[in-house]
XYZ file of C-alpha atoms in Angstrom:
377
model
C 114.166 37.795 231.303
C 112.199 36.058 228.646
C 108.681 35.147 229.881
C 108.969 31.652 228.409
C 112.115 30.930 230.433
C 110.455 32.223 233.609
C 107.480 29.843 233.062
C 109.816 26.875 232.549
C 111.749 27.575 235.798
C 108.476 27.893 237.735
C 107.389 24.537 236.324
C 110.712 22.920 237.200
C 110.629 24.105 240.814
C 106.935 23.463 241.333
C 106.084 20.904 244.042
C 104.921 18.082 241.687
C 107.738 18.390 239.086
C 110.546 18.911 241.520
C 109.329 15.916 243.544
C 109.467 13.750 240.438
C 113.041 14.772 239.579
C 114.223 14.369 243.229
C 112.646 10.874 243.284
C 114.522 9.884 240.116
C 117.721 11.129 241.664
C 117.192 9.213 244.896
C 116.407 6.067 242.900
C 119.662 6.325 240.917
C 121.678 6.880 244.128
C 120.083 3.829 245.807
C 120.554 1.711 242.653
C 124.300 2.416 242.352
C 124.831 2.038 246.083
C 123.129 -1.377 246.063
C 125.173 -2.378 243.001
C 128.416 -1.528 244.660
C 127.476 -3.436 247.770
C 126.707 -6.468 245.658
C 130.128 -6.332 244.120
C 131.807 -6.219 247.532
C 130.017 -9.372 248.729
C 132.279 -12.388 248.628
C 131.199 -15.769 247.602
C 130.600 -17.853 250.765
C 132.864 -20.821 251.480
C 131.224 -24.179 250.953
C 131.227 -26.633 253.760
C 132.500 -30.212 253.495
C 128.920 -31.427 253.362
C 128.006 -28.986 250.619
C 131.090 -29.919 248.661
C 130.224 -33.633 248.878
C 126.993 -33.023 246.955
C 129.129 -31.853 244.040
C 131.709 -34.606 244.298
C 130.681 -37.271 241.669
C 132.954 -40.261 241.172
C 130.805 -42.338 238.850
C 128.849 -41.547 235.699
C 126.864 -43.425 233.039
C 127.521 -41.557 229.771
C 125.986 -42.167 226.258
C 128.233 -40.854 223.450
C 127.657 -40.736 219.704
C 130.004 -39.403 217.092
C 128.838 -36.787 214.624
C 127.309 -37.779 211.254
C 129.410 -37.214 208.159
C 128.180 -34.614 205.593
C 126.558 -35.876 202.425
C 128.295 -35.673 199.061
C 127.027 -33.169 196.498
C 125.651 -33.808 193.034
C 126.467 -30.873 190.749
C 127.112 -30.447 187.060
C 128.949 -27.520 185.477
C 128.037 -26.739 181.885
C 130.593 -25.564 179.452
C 131.065 -25.252 175.651
C 133.336 -28.309 175.600
C 130.723 -30.649 177.048
C 127.184 -31.081 175.887
C 126.119 -32.876 179.105
C 128.287 -30.951 181.572
C 131.043 -32.190 183.844
C 130.568 -33.217 187.459
C 131.871 -30.860 190.116
C 130.106 -32.021 193.354
C 132.361 -31.955 196.411
C 132.744 -34.403 199.289
C 131.083 -34.011 202.616
C 133.019 -33.224 205.834
C 133.781 -35.831 208.494
C 131.762 -35.880 211.728
C 133.315 -34.864 215.003
C 134.734 -37.344 217.611
C 133.962 -37.452 221.302
C 137.187 -37.304 223.171
C 137.944 -37.598 226.898
C 141.066 -35.895 228.199
C 142.596 -36.125 231.699
C 143.147 -32.747 233.427
C 144.646 -32.246 236.898
C 142.498 -29.161 237.687
C 139.289 -31.237 237.359
C 138.646 -33.187 240.586
C 135.120 -34.562 240.008
C 132.885 -35.975 237.298
C 130.179 -33.465 238.207
C 130.625 -31.462 234.990
C 130.295 -34.566 232.803
C 126.861 -34.848 231.270
C 124.940 -38.077 230.751
C 124.750 -37.744 226.971
C 127.000 -36.324 224.290
C 126.527 -36.036 220.506
C 129.318 -35.009 218.170
C 129.001 -32.173 215.673
C 127.882 -33.191 212.109
C 130.068 -32.579 209.119
C 129.095 -30.046 206.475
C 127.603 -31.182 203.150
C 129.759 -30.870 200.070
C 129.266 -27.983 197.662
C 129.538 -27.073 194.029
C 132.779 -26.451 192.151
C 134.371 -29.463 193.961
C 134.226 -27.676 197.263
C 134.529 -30.190 200.082
C 132.371 -29.670 203.237
C 134.051 -28.598 206.480
C 135.052 -31.265 208.941
C 133.227 -30.963 212.245
C 135.046 -29.896 215.424
C 135.703 -32.628 217.958
C 133.939 -32.521 221.311
C 136.483 -32.426 224.184
C 135.340 -33.610 227.614
C 137.710 -32.913 230.556
C 137.821 -35.521 233.215
C 139.991 -35.920 236.381
C 143.281 -37.712 236.231
C 142.685 -41.336 237.334
C 139.390 -41.790 235.464
C 138.695 -45.346 234.410
C 136.435 -45.916 231.359
C 134.530 -49.192 230.881
C 131.994 -50.571 228.458
C 129.726 -53.453 229.549
C 132.181 -54.077 232.420
C 135.227 -54.350 230.113
C 138.099 -51.941 230.811
C 138.772 -49.660 227.803
C 141.310 -47.232 229.199
C 142.727 -45.808 232.372
C 143.634 -42.065 232.104
C 146.444 -42.071 234.708
C 148.465 -39.086 233.484
C 147.843 -35.443 232.687
C 146.925 -34.889 229.072
C 146.113 -38.552 228.192
C 143.211 -38.777 225.693
C 140.747 -41.433 224.686
C 138.486 -41.268 221.619
C 135.234 -42.572 223.020
C 133.199 -42.294 219.780
C 134.524 -41.633 216.319
C 132.596 -39.436 213.866
C 131.226 -40.715 210.603
C 133.093 -40.395 207.331
C 131.875 -37.749 204.887
C 130.100 -38.857 201.763
C 131.611 -38.590 198.261
C 130.406 -36.110 195.661
C 129.683 -37.127 192.080
C 133.073 -35.796 190.915
C 134.599 -38.710 192.860
C 132.711 -41.237 190.726
C 134.005 -40.120 187.380
C 135.463 -42.943 185.316
C 136.207 -43.876 181.766
C 132.880 -45.687 181.534
C 130.830 -42.890 183.131
C 132.021 -39.353 182.434
C 128.972 -37.655 183.896
C 127.915 -39.623 187.016
C 124.702 -38.368 188.715
C 125.269 -40.184 191.977
C 126.743 -39.281 195.378
C 127.105 -41.051 198.661
C 125.626 -40.095 202.035
C 127.805 -39.470 205.063
C 127.990 -42.338 207.482
C 126.646 -42.144 211.044
C 129.008 -41.874 213.977
C 129.830 -44.504 216.493
C 127.401 -44.895 219.406
C 128.163 -46.577 222.763
C 127.339 -46.320 226.443
C 130.306 -45.924 228.774
C 130.875 -46.098 232.497
C 133.211 -43.486 233.979
C 134.710 -44.185 237.343
C 137.008 -41.896 239.300
C 139.585 -43.440 241.593
C 141.996 -41.387 243.559
C 145.681 -42.020 242.738
C 147.976 -42.056 245.758
C 151.028 -43.946 246.942
C 149.486 -44.550 250.310
C 145.956 -44.486 251.744
C 144.784 -43.795 255.255
C 142.334 -46.460 256.163
C 140.184 -46.391 259.309
C 136.738 -46.090 260.864
C 135.070 -42.677 261.310
C 136.650 -40.330 263.822
C 139.898 -42.293 263.975
C 141.912 -39.133 263.214
C 142.764 -39.668 259.582
C 142.194 -36.049 258.521
C 144.259 -34.734 261.465
C 147.044 -37.136 260.480
C 146.976 -35.913 256.841
C 147.303 -32.363 258.123
C 150.255 -33.307 260.268
C 151.986 -35.155 257.378
C 151.400 -32.641 254.583
C 150.058 -29.157 253.699
C 146.567 -30.519 252.844
C 143.822 -29.002 254.960
C 140.791 -31.399 255.094
C 137.993 -30.546 257.546
C 138.580 -31.634 261.141
C 135.895 -31.879 263.828
C 134.960 -33.933 266.929
C 132.270 -35.927 265.231
C 132.186 -38.901 262.871
C 132.043 -38.587 259.072
C 133.726 -35.186 259.022
C 135.463 -36.160 255.730
C 132.991 -36.876 252.974
C 135.423 -36.522 250.020
C 138.841 -38.107 249.569
C 141.703 -35.686 250.059
C 145.290 -36.095 248.831
C 148.311 -34.605 250.504
C 151.942 -34.587 249.445
C 154.669 -35.609 251.980
C 157.971 -33.943 250.986
C 161.412 -35.160 251.868
C 164.847 -33.501 251.974
C 165.948 -35.256 248.774
C 162.937 -33.671 246.962
C 161.066 -36.989 246.791
C 157.295 -36.621 247.147
C 154.794 -39.255 248.303
C 151.086 -38.763 247.803
C 148.904 -39.821 250.752
C 145.087 -40.056 250.450
C 142.655 -39.584 253.281
C 139.875 -42.070 252.485
C 136.541 -41.239 254.127
C 135.744 -43.493 257.150
C 134.436 -46.893 256.366
C 131.673 -48.654 258.411
C 131.068 -52.306 259.104
C 129.226 -53.713 256.058
C 130.881 -51.325 253.626
C 131.500 -54.222 251.202
C 127.737 -54.641 251.020
C 127.536 -50.996 249.914
C 126.153 -49.893 253.260
C 126.413 -46.124 253.635
C 128.719 -45.022 250.804
C 130.799 -48.227 251.032
C 131.618 -48.927 247.358
C 132.130 -45.192 246.610
C 134.938 -45.126 249.141
C 136.361 -48.665 248.665
C 137.014 -48.054 245.012
C 139.422 -45.285 245.935
C 141.433 -47.696 248.011
C 142.114 -49.830 244.992
C 144.351 -47.098 243.562
C 146.520 -46.821 246.714
C 149.682 -48.857 246.377
C 150.186 -49.210 250.126
C 147.859 -48.815 253.057
C 148.173 -47.172 256.469
C 145.647 -48.604 258.948
C 144.745 -45.882 261.455
C 143.576 -47.397 264.681
C 141.835 -45.303 267.398
C 143.590 -46.329 270.614
C 141.024 -44.512 272.768
C 138.279 -46.974 271.771
C 137.544 -50.294 273.618
C 139.115 -53.340 272.143
C 141.046 -51.462 269.373
C 142.339 -54.742 267.784
C 138.793 -55.408 266.478
C 139.087 -52.318 264.299
C 141.971 -53.818 262.345
C 140.267 -57.153 261.953
C 137.028 -55.470 260.682
C 138.890 -53.182 258.304
C 140.822 -56.061 256.728
C 137.572 -58.046 256.488
C 135.823 -55.233 254.621
C 138.710 -54.762 252.128
C 139.042 -58.549 251.552
C 135.330 -58.980 250.880
C 135.344 -56.115 248.370
C 138.407 -57.330 246.507
C 140.424 -60.460 247.257
C 143.986 -59.603 248.267
C 143.341 -55.932 248.819
C 144.031 -56.126 252.581
C 147.370 -57.880 251.897
C 148.988 -54.931 250.157
C 152.096 -53.420 251.785
C 150.861 -51.766 254.909
C 151.657 -50.280 258.309
C 149.552 -50.092 261.447
C 149.269 -46.751 263.218
C 147.885 -46.425 266.764
C 146.487 -42.909 266.903
C 145.565 -40.771 269.945
C 148.473 -41.985 272.089
C 148.346 -38.698 273.941
C 145.128 -39.853 275.792
C 145.539 -41.631 279.115
C 143.602 -44.657 278.252
C 145.482 -45.210 275.006
C 148.669 -46.588 276.651
C 146.908 -49.566 278.156
C 144.956 -50.175 274.955
C 148.260 -50.099 273.026
C 149.618 -52.987 275.068
C 146.422 -55.016 274.442
C 146.638 -54.218 270.667
C 150.252 -55.376 270.537
C 149.278 -58.713 272.262
C 146.509 -59.422 269.697
C 148.307 -58.178 266.567
C 151.695 -59.807 265.815
C 152.832 -56.860 263.708
C 154.847 -53.739 264.543
C 152.607 -50.811 265.542
C 153.640 -47.151 265.416
C 152.032 -45.172 268.201
C 151.343 -41.563 267.073
C 149.292 -38.511 267.985
C 148.188 -36.550 265.003
C 147.012 -33.782 267.352
C 150.282 -33.452 269.295
C 152.516 -34.480 266.401
C 153.950 -37.346 268.357
C 156.168 -39.740 266.322
C 155.170 -38.030 263.065
C 158.813 -37.933 261.896
C 159.137 -41.613 262.672
C 156.057 -42.301 260.591
C 157.546 -40.322 257.692
C 160.695 -42.426 257.796
C 158.607 -45.715 257.799
C 156.407 -44.366 254.976
C 159.552 -43.644 252.898
C 160.757 -47.161 253.569
C 157.461 -48.621 252.288
C 157.660 -46.360 249.221
C 161.224 -47.357 248.362
C 160.610 -51.129 248.814
C 157.180 -51.603 247.240
C 156.069 -48.497 245.316
C 159.001 -46.954 243.523
């Protein structure tokens, strides 16, 4: 065997060199093993509290349309003209700022506080017009209300509805535009105009046919689970629900009624205590109300009085919308006696239910359909 090859083999299997190669091999094995483990890891499920941090239902947004491109001053010289002929093109238009309602978007979290449209391109020689800027499209949830200085501008209630929040500026004219019989070789062009600027208020309100209204831990989330396929968080402590949830109640004739689980109100919510106004504004978009009263609490009739007071203080006439009173937790022993006291204090029909045991849920669905047919449809 060649002596040079023997020397190379000895070097390869020497203690120092072999240790180096084996270390590199072990590093590569560990690297790819760790990489494969990272791929297998699933993204952890966010809790209701973590999700509430990302649920934004109000935004202050400054928008400004893009500036139009300037017109071009250019002269083309030829044998026919001693002074040349104008061939400057027009500038492109600036881009608009457009809001569009999308069902897949459920929060205003992704909406930034400031938007500026794209500027149009300046005109070129040989009568080449500048390119128009692309419009800036901002996706917002269905049910977004847009105001300016308190004045309502639009209400995006349906999928795909659009609103041009700020128009882009017009492009300037090139000197070829200003040719006339009096001036055959104009050396003037106009600048592109600036886009519209305005400050808007975006407010998200849930759209539902009926809203579940009640104090914390009254069983609204459990009731929504019993009525529909929605799965809001349920636990034995107050303020389990921090975000509004919407469930669909389906009937045999294929009619569908949307029911919203509004997070629990507290006394003084009309004064914006807790998150009062954030939750009360969702109730405005519910066409009928379902008051959920906890029958296991002492003096349950005070719950209805306080709830109506909070709604009326927030918006006059809100508590008088078509409604029904539901006495929840009828499965508990103390609830039967409290139901009698509630009926004595409230001169309205009360539907006793148990969201946990599904008691009278079908009766509630029939009554809900009656409210829908008479007042909503």
